[in-house]
Coordinates of C-alpha atoms and ligand atoms in Angstrom, one line a residue:
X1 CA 0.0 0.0 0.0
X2 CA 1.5 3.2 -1.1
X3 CA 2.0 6.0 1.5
X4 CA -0.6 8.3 -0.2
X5 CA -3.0 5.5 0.3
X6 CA -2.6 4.9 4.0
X7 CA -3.3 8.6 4.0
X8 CA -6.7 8.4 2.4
X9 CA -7.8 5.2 4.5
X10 CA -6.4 7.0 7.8
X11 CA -9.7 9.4 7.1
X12 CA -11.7 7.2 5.3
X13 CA -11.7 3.6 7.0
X14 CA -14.6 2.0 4.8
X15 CA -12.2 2.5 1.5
X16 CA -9.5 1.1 3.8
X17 CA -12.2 -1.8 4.2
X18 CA -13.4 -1.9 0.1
X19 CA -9.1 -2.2 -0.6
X20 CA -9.0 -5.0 1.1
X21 CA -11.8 -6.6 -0.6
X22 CA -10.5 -5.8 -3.9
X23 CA -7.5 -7.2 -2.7
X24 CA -8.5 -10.6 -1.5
X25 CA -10.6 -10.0 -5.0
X26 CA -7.4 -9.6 -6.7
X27 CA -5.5 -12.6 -4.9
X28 CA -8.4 -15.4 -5.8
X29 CA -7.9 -14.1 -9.3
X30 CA -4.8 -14.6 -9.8
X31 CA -5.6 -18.2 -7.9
X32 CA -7.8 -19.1 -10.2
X33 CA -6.0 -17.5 -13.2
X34 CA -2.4 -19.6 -12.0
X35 CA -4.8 -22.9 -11.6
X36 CA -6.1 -22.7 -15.4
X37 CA -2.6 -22.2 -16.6
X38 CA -1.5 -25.5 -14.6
X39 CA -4.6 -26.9 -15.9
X40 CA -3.8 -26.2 -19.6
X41 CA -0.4 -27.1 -18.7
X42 CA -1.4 -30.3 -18.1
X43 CA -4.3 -31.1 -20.9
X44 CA -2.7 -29.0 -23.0
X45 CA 0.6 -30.9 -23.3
X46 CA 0.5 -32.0 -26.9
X47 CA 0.3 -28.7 -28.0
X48 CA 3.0 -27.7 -26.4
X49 CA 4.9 -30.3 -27.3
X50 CA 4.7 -28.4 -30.8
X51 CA 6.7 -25.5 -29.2
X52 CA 8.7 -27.4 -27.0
X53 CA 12.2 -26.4 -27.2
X54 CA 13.1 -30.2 -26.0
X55 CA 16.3 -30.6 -23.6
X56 CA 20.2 -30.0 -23.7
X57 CA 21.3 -31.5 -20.8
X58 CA 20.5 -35.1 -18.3
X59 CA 18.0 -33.7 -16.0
X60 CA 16.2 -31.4 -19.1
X61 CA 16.1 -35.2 -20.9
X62 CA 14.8 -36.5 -18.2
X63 CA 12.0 -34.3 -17.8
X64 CA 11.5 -34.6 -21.4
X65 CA 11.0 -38.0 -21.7
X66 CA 8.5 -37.7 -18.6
X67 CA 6.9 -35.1 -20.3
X68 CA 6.3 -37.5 -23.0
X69 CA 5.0 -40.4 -21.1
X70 CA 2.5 -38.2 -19.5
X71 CA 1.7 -36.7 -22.7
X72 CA 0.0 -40.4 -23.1
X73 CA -4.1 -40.4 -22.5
X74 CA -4.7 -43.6 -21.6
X75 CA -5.0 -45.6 -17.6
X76 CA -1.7 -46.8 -17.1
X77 CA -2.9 -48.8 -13.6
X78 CA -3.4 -52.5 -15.0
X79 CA 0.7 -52.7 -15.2
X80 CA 3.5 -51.9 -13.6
X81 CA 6.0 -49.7 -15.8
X82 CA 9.7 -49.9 -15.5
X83 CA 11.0 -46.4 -16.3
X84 CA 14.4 -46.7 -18.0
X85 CA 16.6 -43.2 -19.1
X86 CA 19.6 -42.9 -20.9
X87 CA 20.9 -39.8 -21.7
X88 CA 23.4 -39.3 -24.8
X89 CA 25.1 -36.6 -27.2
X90 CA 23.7 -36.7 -29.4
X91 CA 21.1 -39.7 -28.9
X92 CA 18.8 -40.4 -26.2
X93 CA 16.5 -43.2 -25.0
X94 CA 13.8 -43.8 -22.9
X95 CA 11.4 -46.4 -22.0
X96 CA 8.6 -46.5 -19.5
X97 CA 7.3 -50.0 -20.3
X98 CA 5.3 -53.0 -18.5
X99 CA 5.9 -56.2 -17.1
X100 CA 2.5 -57.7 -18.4
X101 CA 3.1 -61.2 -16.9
X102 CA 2.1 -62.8 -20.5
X103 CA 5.2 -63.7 -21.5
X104 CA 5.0 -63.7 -24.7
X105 CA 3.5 -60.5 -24.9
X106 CA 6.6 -59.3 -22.7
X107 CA 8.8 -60.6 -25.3
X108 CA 7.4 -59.1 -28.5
X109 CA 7.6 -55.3 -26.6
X110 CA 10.4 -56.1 -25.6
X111 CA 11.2 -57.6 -28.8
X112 CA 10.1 -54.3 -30.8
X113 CA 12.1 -51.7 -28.8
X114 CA 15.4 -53.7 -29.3
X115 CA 14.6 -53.4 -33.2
X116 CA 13.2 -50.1 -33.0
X117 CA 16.4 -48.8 -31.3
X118 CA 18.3 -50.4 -33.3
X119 CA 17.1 -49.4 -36.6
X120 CA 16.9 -45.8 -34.6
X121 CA 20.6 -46.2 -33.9
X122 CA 21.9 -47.0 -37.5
X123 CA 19.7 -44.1 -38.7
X124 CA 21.3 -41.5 -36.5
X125 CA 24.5 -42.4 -37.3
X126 CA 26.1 -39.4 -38.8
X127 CA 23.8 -37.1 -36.5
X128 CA 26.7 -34.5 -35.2
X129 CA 27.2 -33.1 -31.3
X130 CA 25.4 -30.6 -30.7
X131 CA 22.4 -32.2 -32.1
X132 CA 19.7 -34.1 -30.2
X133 CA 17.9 -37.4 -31.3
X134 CA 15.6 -39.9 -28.7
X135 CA 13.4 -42.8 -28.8
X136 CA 11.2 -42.7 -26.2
X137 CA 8.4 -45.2 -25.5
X138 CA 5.8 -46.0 -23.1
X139 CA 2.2 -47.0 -22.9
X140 CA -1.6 -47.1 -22.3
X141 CA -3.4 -50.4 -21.1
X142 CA -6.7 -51.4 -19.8
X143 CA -9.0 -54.4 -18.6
X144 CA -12.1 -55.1 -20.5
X145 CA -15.6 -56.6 -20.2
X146 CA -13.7 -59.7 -21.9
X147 CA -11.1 -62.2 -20.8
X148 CA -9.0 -60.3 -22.9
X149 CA -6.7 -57.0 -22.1
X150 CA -5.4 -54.1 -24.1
X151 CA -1.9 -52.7 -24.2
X152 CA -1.0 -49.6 -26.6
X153 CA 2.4 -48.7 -26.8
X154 CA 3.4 -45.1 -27.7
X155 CA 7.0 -45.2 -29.4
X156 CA 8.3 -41.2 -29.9
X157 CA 10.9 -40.5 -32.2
X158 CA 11.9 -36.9 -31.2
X159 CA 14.7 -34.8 -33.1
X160 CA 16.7 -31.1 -33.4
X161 CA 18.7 -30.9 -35.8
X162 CA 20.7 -27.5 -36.6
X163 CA 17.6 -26.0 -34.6
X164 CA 15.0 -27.9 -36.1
X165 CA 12.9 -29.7 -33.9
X166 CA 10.4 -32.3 -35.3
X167 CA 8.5 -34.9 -32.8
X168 CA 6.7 -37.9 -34.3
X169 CA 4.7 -40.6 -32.4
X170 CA 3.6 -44.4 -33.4
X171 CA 1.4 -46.5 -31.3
X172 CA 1.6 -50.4 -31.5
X173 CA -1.6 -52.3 -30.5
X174 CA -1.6 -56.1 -28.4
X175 CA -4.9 -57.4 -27.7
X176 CA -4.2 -60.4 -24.7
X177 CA -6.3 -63.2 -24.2
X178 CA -6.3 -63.4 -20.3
X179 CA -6.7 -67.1 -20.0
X180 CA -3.6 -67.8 -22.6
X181 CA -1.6 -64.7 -22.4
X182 CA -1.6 -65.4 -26.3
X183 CA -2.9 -62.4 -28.4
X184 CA -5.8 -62.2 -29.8
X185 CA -6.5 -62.5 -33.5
X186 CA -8.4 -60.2 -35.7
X187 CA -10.8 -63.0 -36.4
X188 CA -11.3 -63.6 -32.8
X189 CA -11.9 -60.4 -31.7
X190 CA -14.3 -59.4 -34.6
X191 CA -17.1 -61.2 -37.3
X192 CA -18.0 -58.6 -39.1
X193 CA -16.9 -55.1 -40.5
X194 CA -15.4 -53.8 -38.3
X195 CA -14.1 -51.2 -40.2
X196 CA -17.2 -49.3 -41.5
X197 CA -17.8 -48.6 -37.9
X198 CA -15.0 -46.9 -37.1
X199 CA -15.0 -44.8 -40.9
X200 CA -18.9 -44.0 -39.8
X201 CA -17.3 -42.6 -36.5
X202 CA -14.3 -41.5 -37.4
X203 CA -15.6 -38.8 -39.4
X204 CA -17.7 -37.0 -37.2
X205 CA -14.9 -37.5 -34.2
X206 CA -12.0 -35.7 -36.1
X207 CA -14.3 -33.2 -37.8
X208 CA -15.4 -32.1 -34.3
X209 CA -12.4 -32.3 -32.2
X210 CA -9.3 -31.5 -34.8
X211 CA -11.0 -29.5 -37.4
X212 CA -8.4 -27.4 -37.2
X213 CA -5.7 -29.7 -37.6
X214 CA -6.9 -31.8 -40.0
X215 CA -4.4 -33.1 -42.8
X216 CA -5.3 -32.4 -46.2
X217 CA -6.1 -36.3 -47.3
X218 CA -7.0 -36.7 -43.7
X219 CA -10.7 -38.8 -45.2
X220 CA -8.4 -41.3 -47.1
X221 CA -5.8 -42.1 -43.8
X222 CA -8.8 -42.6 -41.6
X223 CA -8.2 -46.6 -42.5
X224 CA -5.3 -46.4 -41.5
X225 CA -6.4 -47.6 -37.7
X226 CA -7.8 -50.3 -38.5
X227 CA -5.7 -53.1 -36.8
X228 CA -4.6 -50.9 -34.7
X229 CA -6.9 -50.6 -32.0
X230 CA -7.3 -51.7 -28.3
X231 CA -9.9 -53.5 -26.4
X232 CA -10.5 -51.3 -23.2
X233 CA -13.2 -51.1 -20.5
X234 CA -15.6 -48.6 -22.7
X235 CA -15.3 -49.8 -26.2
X236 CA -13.2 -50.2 -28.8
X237 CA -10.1 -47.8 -28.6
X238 CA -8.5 -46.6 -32.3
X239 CA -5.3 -45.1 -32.5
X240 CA -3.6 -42.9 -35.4
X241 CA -0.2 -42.3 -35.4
X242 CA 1.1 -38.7 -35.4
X243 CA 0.9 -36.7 -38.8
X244 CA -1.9 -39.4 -40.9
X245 CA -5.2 -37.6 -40.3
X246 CA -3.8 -35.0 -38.0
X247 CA -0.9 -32.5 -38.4
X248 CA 2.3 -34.3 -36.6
X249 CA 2.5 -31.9 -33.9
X250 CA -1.0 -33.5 -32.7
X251 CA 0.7 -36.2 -32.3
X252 CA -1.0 -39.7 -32.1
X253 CA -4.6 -39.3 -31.7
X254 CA -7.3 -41.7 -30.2
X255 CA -11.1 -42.7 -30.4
X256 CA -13.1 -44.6 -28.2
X257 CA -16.3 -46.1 -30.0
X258 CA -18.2 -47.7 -27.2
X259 CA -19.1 -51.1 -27.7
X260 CA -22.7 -51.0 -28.7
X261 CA -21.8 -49.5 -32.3
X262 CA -20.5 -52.8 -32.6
X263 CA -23.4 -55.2 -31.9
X264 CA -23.4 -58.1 -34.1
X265 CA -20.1 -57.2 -35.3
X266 CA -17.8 -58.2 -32.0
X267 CA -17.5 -61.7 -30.7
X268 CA -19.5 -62.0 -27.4
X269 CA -16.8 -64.5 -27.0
X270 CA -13.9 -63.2 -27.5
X271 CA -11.1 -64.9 -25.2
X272 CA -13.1 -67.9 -23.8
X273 CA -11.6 -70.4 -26.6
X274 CA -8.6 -71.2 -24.9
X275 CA -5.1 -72.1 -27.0
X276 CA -2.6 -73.2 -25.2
X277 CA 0.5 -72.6 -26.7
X278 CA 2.1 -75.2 -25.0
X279 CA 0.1 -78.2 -26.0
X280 CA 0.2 -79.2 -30.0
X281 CA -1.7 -77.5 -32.4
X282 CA -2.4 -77.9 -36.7
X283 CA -4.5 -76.0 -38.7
X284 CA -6.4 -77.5 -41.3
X285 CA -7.3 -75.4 -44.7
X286 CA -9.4 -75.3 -47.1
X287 CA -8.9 -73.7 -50.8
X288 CA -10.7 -73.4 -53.5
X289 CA -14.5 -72.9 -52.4
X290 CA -17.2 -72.0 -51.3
X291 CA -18.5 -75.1 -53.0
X292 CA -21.3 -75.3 -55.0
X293 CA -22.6 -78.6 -53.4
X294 CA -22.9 -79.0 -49.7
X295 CA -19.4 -79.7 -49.0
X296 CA -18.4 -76.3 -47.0
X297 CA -21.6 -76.9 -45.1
X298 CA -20.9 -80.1 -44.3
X299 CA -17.1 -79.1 -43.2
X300 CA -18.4 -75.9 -41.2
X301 CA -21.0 -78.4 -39.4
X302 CA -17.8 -80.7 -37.9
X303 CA -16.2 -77.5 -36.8
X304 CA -19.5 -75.9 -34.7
X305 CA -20.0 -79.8 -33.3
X306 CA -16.5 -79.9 -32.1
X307 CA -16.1 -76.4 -31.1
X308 CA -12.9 -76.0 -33.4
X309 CA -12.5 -73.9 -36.3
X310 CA -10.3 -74.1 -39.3
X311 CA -9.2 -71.6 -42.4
X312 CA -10.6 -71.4 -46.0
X313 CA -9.1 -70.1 -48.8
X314 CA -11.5 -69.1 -51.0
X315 CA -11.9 -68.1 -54.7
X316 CA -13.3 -64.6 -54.8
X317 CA -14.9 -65.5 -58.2
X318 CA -16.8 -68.5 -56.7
X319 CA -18.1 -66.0 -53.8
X320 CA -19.3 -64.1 -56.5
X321 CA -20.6 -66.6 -58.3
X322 CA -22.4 -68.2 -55.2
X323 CA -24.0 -64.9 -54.4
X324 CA -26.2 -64.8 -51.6
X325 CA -25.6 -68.9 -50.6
X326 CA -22.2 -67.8 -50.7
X327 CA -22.2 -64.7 -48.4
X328 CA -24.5 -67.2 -45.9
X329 CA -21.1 -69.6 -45.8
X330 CA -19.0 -67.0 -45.6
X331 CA -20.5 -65.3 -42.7
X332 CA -20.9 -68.6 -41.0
X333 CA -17.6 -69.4 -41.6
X334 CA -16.5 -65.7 -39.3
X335 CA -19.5 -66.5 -37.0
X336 CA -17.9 -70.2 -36.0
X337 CA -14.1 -68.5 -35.7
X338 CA -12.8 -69.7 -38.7
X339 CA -10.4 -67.8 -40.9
X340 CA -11.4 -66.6 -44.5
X341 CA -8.3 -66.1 -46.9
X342 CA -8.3 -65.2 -50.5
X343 CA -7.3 -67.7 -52.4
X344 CA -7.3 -64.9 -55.9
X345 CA -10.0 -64.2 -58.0
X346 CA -9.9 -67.1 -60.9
X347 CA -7.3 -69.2 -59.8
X348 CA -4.5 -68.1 -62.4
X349 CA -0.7 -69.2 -61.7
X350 CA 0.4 -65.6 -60.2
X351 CA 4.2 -65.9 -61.0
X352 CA 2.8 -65.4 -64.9
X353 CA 0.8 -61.9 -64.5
X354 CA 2.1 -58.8 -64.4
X355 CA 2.0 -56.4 -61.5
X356 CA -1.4 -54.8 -63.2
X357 CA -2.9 -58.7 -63.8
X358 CA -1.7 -59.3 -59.7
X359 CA -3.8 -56.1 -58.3
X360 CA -6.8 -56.9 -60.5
X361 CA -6.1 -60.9 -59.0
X362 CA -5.9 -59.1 -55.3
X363 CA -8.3 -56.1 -55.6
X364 CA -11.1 -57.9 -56.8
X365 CA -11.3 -60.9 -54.8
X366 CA -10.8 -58.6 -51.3
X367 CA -13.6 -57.1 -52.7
X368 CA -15.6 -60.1 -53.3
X369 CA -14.9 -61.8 -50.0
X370 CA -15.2 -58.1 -48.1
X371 CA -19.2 -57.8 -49.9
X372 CA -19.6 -61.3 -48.7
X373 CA -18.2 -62.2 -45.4
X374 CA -18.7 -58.5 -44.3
X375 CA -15.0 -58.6 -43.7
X376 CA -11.8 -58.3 -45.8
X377 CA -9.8 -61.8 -45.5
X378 CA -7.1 -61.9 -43.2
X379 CA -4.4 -64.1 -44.9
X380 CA -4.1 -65.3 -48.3
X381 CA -3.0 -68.3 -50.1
X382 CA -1.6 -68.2 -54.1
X383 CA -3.1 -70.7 -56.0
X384 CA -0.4 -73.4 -56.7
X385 CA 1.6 -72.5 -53.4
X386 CA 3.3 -69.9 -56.2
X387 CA 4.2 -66.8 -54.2
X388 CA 6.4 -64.5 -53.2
X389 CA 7.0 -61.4 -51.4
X390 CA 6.1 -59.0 -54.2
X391 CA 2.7 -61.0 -54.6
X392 CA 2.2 -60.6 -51.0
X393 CA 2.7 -57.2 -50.6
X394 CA 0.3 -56.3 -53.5
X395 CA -2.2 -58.3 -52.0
X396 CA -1.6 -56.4 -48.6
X397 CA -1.5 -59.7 -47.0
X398 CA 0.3 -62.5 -45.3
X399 CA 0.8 -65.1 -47.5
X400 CA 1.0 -68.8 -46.8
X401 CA 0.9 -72.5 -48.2
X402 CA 1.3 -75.8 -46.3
X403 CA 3.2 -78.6 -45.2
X404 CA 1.5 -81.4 -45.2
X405 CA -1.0 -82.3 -48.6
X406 CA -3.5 -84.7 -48.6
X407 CA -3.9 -84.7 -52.3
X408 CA -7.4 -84.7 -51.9
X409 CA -7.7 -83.0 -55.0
X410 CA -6.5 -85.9 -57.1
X411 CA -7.7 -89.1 -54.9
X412 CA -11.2 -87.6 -54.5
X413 CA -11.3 -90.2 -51.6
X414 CA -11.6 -89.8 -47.6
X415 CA -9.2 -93.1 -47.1
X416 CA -6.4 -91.7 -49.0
X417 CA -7.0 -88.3 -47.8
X418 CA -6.7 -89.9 -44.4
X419 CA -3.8 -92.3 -45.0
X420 CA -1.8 -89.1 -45.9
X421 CA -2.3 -87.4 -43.2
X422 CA -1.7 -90.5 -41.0
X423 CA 2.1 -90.8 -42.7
X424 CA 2.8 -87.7 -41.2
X425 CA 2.9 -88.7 -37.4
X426 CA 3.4 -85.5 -35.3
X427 CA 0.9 -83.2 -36.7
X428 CA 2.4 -80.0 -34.3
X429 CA 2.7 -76.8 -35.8
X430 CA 1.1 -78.0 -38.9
X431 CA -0.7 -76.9 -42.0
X432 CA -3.0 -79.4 -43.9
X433 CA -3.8 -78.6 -47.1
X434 CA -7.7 -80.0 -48.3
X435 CA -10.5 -78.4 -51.0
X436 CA -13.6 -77.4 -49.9
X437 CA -15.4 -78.1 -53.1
X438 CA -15.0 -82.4 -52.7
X439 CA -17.6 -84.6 -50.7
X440 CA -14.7 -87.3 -50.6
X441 CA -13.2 -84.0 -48.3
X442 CA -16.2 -83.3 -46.1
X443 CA -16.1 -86.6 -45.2
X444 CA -12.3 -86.9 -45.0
X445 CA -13.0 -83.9 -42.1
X446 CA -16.0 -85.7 -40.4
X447 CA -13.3 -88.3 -39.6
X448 CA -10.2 -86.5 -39.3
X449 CA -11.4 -83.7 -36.3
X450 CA -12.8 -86.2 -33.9
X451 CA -9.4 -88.8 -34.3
X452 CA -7.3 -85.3 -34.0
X453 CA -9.3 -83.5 -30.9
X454 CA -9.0 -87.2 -29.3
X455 CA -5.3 -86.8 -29.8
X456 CA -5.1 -83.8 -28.0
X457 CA -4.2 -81.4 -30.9
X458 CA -6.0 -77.8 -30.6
X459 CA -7.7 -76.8 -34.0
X460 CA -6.7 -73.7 -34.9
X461 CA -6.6 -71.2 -38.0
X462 CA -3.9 -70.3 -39.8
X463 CA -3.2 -66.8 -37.8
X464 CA -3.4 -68.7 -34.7
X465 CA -1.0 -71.2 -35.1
X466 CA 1.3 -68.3 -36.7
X467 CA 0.9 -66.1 -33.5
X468 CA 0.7 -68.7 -30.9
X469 CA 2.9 -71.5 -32.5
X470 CA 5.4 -69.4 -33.9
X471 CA 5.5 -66.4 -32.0
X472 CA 4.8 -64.2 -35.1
X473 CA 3.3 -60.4 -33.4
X474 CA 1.8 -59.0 -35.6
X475 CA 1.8 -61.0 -38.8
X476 CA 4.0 -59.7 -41.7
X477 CA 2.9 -58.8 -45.1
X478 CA 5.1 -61.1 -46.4
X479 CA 5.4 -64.7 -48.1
X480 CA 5.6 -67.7 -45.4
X481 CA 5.6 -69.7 -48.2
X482 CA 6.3 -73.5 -47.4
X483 CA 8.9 -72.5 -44.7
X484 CA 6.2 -70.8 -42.3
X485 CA 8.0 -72.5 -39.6
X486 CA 11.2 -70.8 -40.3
X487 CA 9.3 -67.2 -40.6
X488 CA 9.6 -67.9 -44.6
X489 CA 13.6 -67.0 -44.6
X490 CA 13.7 -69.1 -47.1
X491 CA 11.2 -67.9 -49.8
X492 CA 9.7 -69.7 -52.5
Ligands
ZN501 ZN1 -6.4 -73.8 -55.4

């Protein structure tokens, strides 16, 4: 209080009185004003991170990288996190990551950050002092109404270079089943499309929270989270990494869609089949349909009596052909938990088209199977086991053949079919390769699942025994070829 102040309150006491109102006025003002700023600090930390001016020094890394793993939306409580930091000149790295307990689960994090830092390692070679470069990673995770659980991981790739400071961020999705600590497969998580949910959604969602930010070809990236989504307590949880349908500085972004947009579409199920990854398992396919007699029926009715489920290869000109008989199979197929492939269009040998004749082979028998099943297909199989990488990535698919082949196809008879399979002896970590389209097959299965269930193998699809067999997270777009079990190293 200024001198010539005390003076006027000396006389006038009830302006003395009103000052100190305005004063304690004044003081929860500035309260209120200091608590929005911390609030805005704290909500508001992607955007800042846009004008963050990052660290030079240990402690301002460590900050940093805390700054980073806060910047992350999700619960965090379900697991606990190990917080690793390493600070370098010029690169840094920090992790804040979880010990799930599902050991293979633990593995394929752990897994990714050793090849993420490494590939992060040789790319930063030539970075010079002065300069800063960090990996950072840690994560979101949450139970479910399932017997499943959801881990995101957040992986930021953060540089300045001569001054320029660009921050991007990836998020990589694991799905658990509970009861296996195995993770779940598309096909057991979902039945139908999926997808046109989360476009419906997605839409509405970005338009109204990042209209601002929006990228310019923001309506044709918005696919670009499919598969990449957690299970979590409210719904579905979709993630987009940082600069596809928003502007980088956004960072990743997420979208809940609550369950109930997905009713008929998500498995009520979903984690109470068990696989045990420790007990055998072989997955028998099925190419070449849907059939035009009752044969796919017939196979589909031993899998729903025995509870297993298998994978089928189909021709997307015979689902075409089949029309609505064929989208019924199809969708039964999804319903029981089998696996639908594309097995091409017309059956063509693939190593004789061009690339144009290979994405007219791909496009149009995604679409066919996509119309039918009300799902794209998951895996694909070339027609005469002739594939390769190239074919694999212009189908946008894993591709796979099989180890062990009845020659169904050529006997057209169940004994022989049997007798094949029989020569084999362990069946573990096996494909087997059948045709939907032959009775002498139907009844080759109506035998074959009870002897192998009473064995003790687990029947499971071809994703299945890739992920829980092999250990492949997630599957590749590649071509497994016949060497599956060595991750297809060896190609054709
Ligand atoms: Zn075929």
């Amino acid at each position: 209080m200024s001198e010539r102040n005390q003076h006027i309150f000396d006389k006038h006491p009830r302006r003395a009185k009103r000052y100190r109102i305005i004063k304690i006025r004044r003081f929860i003002l500035a309260v209120i004003v200091i608590a929005l700023i911390a609030l805005l600090a704290i909500f508001g930390v992607k955007h800042l991170l846009a004008n963050n001016t990052g660290y030079n020094s240990e402690s301002g890394f460590i900050k940093y990288s805390d700054s980073l793993f806060k910047s992350i939306d999700g619960d965090m409580e379900l697991y606990e996190p190990t917080k690793v930091q390493e600070y370098g000149e010029p690169m840094s790295f920090a992790t804040n990551l979880p010990t799930t307990g599902y050991e293979g689960i633990d593995k394929a994090v752990a897994d990714k950050w050793a090849s993420d830092k490494k590939n992060f390692e040789e790319d930063n070679q030539t970075v010079a002092q002065g300069n800063q470069v960090a990996l950072v990673a840690g994560y979101e995770s949450s139970g479910t109404p399932y017997d499943a659980e959801g881990l995101a991981v957040h992986t930021f790739h953060y540089e300045k270079i001569d001054k320029e400071e660009s921050l991007t961020e990836e998020v990589d999705c694991y799905n658990i089943a509970t009861k296996t600590g195995g993770e779940l497969t598309l096909s057991q998580m979902f039945f139908g499309d999926y997808e046109s949910v989360l476009k419906q959604e997605a839409e509405a969602y970005l338009t109204e929270n990042y209209k601002d930010n929006l990228t310019e070809d923001y309506a044709s990236k918005i696919d670009s989270a499919s598969g990449n989504f957690i299970l979590t307590e409210a719904g579905v949880r979709f993630f987009w990494n940082s600069g596809t349908v928003v502007t980088e500085d956004q960072g990743a972004i997420a979208m809940t869609i609550p369950y109930e947009k997905f009713d008929g579409i998500i498995r009520e199920d979903i984690g109470k089949r068990i696989i045990d990854p420790s007990k055998p398992m072989v997955a028998l396919t099925y190419d070449d349909g849907p059939s035009v007699d009752d044969s796919t029926d017939r196979i589909l009715n031993v899998m729903e009596e025995y509870g297993v489920v298998c994978t089928f290869f189909e021709l997307g000109e015979r689902v075409d052909e089949e029309g609505d008989r064929g989208a019924q199979l199809l969708q039964r197929e999804l319903k029981l938990g089998c696996e639908v492939g594309t097995h091409s269009y017309s059956h063509p040998n693939l190593y004789e088209l061009g690339t144009d004749g290979l994405q007219e082979q791909a496009q149009k028998s995604i679409d066919a199977i996509t119309k039918a099943a009300g799902q794209p297909p998951t895996i694909m199989r070339p027609p005469y086991g002739n594939g390769n990488d190239e074919i694999a990535q212009i189908f946008g698919l894993p591709s796979i053949n099989w180890d062990v082949d009845t020659l169904d196809w050529s006997s057209r008879n169940a004994d022989a079919v049997l007798e094949e399979v029989h020569k084999m002896g362990n069946l573990d970590g096996s494909i087997v390769l059948m045709h939907s389209i032959y009775s002498s097959s139907a009844e080759a299965t109506e035998r074959l699942v009870p002897e192998l269930v009473e064995q003790g193998y687990q029947l499971v699809t071809v994703s299945e025994l890739l992920q829980y067999k092999y250990g492949y997270t997630p599957i590749e777009v590649k071509h497994y070829g016949y060497y599956f079990r060595d991750g297809g190293e060896d190609g054709e």
